[in-house]
Coordinates of N, CA and C in Angstrom, one line a residue:
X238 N -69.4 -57.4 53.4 CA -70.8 -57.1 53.6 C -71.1 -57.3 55.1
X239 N -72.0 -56.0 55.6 CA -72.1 -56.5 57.0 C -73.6 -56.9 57.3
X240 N -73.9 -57.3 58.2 CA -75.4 -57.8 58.7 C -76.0 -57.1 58.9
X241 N -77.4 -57.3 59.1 CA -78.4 -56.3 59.4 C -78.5 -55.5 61.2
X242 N -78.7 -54.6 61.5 CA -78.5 -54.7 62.8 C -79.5 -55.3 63.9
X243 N -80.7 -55.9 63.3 CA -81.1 -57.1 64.0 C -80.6 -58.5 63.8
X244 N -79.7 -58.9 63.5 CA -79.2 -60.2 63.0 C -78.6 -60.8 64.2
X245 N -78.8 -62.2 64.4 CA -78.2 -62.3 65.8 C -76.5 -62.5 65.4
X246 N -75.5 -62.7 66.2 CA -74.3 -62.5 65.7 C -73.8 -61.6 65.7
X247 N -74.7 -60.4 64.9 CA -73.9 -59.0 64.5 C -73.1 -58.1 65.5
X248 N -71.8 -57.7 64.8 CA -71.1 -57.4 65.2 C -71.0 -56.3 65.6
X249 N -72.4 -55.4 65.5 CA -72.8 -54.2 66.2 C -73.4 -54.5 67.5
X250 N -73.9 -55.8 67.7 CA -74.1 -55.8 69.1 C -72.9 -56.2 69.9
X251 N -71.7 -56.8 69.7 CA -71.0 -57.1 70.9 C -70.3 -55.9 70.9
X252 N -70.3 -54.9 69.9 CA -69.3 -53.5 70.2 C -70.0 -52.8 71.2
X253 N -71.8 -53.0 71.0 CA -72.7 -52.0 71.8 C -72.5 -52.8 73.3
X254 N -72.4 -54.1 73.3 CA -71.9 -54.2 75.0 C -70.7 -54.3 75.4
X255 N -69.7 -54.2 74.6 CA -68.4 -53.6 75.2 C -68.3 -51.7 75.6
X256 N -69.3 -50.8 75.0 CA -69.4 -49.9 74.7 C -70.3 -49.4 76.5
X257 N -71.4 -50.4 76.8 CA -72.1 -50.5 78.0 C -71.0 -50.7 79.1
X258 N -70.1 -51.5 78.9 CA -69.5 -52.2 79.7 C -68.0 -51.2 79.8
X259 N -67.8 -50.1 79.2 CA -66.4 -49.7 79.2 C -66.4 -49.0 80.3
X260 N -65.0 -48.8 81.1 CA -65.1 -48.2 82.3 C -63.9 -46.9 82.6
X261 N -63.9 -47.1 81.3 CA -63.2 -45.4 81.3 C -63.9 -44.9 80.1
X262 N -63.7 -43.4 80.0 CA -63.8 -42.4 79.0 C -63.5 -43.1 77.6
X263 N -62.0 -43.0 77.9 CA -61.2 -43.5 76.5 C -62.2 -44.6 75.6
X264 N -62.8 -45.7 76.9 CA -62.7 -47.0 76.1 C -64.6 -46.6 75.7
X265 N -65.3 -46.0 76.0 CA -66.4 -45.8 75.7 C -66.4 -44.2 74.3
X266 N -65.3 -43.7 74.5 CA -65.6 -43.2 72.9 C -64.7 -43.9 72.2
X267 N -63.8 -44.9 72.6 CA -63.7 -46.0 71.4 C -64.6 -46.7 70.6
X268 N -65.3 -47.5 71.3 CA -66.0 -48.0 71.0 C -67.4 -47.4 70.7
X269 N -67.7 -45.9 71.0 CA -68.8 -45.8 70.4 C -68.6 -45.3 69.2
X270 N -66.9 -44.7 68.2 CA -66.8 -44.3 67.4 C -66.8 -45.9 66.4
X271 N -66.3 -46.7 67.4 CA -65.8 -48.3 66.4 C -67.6 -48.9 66.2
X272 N -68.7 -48.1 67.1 CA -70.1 -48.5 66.7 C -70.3 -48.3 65.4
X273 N -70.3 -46.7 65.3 CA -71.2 -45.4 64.3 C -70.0 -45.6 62.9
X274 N -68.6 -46.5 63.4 CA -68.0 -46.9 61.5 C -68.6 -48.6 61.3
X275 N -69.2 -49.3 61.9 CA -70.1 -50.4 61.7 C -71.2 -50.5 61.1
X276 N -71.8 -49.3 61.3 CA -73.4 -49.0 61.0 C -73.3 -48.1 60.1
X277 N -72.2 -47.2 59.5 CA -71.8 -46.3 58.9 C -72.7 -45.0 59.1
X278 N -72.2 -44.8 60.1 CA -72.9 -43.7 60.5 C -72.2 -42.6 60.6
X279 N -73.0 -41.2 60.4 CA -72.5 -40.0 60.5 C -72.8 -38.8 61.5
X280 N -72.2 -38.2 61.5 CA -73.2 -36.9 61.9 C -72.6 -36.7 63.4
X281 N -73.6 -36.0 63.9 CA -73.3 -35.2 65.6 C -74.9 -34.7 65.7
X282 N -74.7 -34.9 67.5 CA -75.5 -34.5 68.2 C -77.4 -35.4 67.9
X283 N -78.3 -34.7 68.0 CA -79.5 -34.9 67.9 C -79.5 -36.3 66.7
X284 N -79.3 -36.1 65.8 CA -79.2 -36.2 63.9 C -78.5 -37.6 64.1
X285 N -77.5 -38.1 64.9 CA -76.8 -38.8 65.6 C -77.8 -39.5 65.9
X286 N -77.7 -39.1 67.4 CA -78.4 -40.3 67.9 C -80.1 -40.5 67.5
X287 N -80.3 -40.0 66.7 CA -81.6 -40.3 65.9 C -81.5 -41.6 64.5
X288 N -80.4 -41.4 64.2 CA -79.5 -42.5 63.1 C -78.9 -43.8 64.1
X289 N -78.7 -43.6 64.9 CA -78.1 -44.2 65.8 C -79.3 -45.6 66.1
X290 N -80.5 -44.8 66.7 CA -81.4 -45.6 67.6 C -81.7 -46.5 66.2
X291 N -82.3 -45.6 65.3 CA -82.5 -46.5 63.7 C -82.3 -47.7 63.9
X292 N -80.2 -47.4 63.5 CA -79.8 -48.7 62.7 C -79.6 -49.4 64.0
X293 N -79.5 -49.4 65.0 CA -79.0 -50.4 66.3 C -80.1 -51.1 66.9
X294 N -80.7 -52.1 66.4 CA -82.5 -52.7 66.9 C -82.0 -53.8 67.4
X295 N -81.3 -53.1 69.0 CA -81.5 -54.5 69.6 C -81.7 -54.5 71.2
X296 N -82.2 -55.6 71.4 CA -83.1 -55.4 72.6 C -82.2 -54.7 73.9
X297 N -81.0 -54.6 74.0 CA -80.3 -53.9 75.2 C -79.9 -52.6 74.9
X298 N -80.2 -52.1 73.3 CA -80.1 -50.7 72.8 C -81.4 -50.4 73.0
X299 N -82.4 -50.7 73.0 CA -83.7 -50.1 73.0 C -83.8 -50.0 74.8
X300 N -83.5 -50.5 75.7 CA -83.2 -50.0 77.0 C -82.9 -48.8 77.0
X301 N -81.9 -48.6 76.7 CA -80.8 -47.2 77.3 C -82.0 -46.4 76.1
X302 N -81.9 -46.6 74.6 CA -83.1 -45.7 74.4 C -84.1 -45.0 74.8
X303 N -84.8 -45.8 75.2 CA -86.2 -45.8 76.4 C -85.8 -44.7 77.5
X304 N -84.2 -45.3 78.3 CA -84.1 -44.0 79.4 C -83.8 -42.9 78.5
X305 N -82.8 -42.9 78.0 CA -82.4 -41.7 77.0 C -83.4 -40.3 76.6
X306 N -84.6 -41.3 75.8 CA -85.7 -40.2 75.7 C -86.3 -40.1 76.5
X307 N -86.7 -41.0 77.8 CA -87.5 -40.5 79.1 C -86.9 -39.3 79.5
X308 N -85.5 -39.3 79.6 CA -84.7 -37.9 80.5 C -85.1 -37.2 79.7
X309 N -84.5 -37.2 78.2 CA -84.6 -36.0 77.5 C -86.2 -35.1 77.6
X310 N -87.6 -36.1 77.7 CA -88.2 -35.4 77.8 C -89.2 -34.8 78.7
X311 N -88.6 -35.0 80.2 CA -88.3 -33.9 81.3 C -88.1 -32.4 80.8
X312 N -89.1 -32.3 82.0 CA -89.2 -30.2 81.8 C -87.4 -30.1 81.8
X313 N -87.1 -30.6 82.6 CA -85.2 -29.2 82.7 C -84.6 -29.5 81.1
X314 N -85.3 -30.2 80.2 CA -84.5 -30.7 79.3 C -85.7 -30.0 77.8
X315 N -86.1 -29.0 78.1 CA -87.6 -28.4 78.0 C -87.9 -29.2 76.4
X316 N -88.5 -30.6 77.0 CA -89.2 -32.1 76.2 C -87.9 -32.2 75.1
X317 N -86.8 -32.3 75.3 CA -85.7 -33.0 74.4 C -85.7 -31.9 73.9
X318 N -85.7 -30.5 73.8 CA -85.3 -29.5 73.1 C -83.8 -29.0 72.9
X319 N -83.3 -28.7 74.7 CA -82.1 -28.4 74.9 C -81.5 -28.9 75.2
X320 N -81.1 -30.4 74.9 CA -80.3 -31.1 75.0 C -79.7 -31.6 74.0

């Protein structure tokens, strides 16, 4: 049984800062695929990271969140549409 994703401990947070912290390609879709089978997550794209931000409530995921949807809703990104 796994923890809730606010729980301190949880094992979704030290993957999400190995995940911050990876410094190649390889090791950042490792670990974001070894996130989304922790949280049992599915999907692609938008649908994604809308499940994503959900189950992940933790204070250094709601950072990158925050920028995330600030870019996306910039005109060149016409308000998170085309992205």
């Amino acid at each position: 049984m796994s923890l809730p994703a606010d729980e301190p401990g949880n094992p979704a947070h030290a993957i999400f800062e190995r995940f911050l912290r990876a410094g190649e390609c390889r090791e950042v879709l490792s670990c974001f695929g070894e996130l989304c089978q922790q949280l049992g997550l599915r999907g692609a794209g938008l649908q994604l990271y809308h499940s994503l931000k959900a189950a992940l409530n933790y204070w250094n995921a709601k950072a990158l969140w925050s920028k995330l949807d600030k870019k996306a809703g910039h005109k060149d990104y016409d308000q998170g549409t085309a992205c």
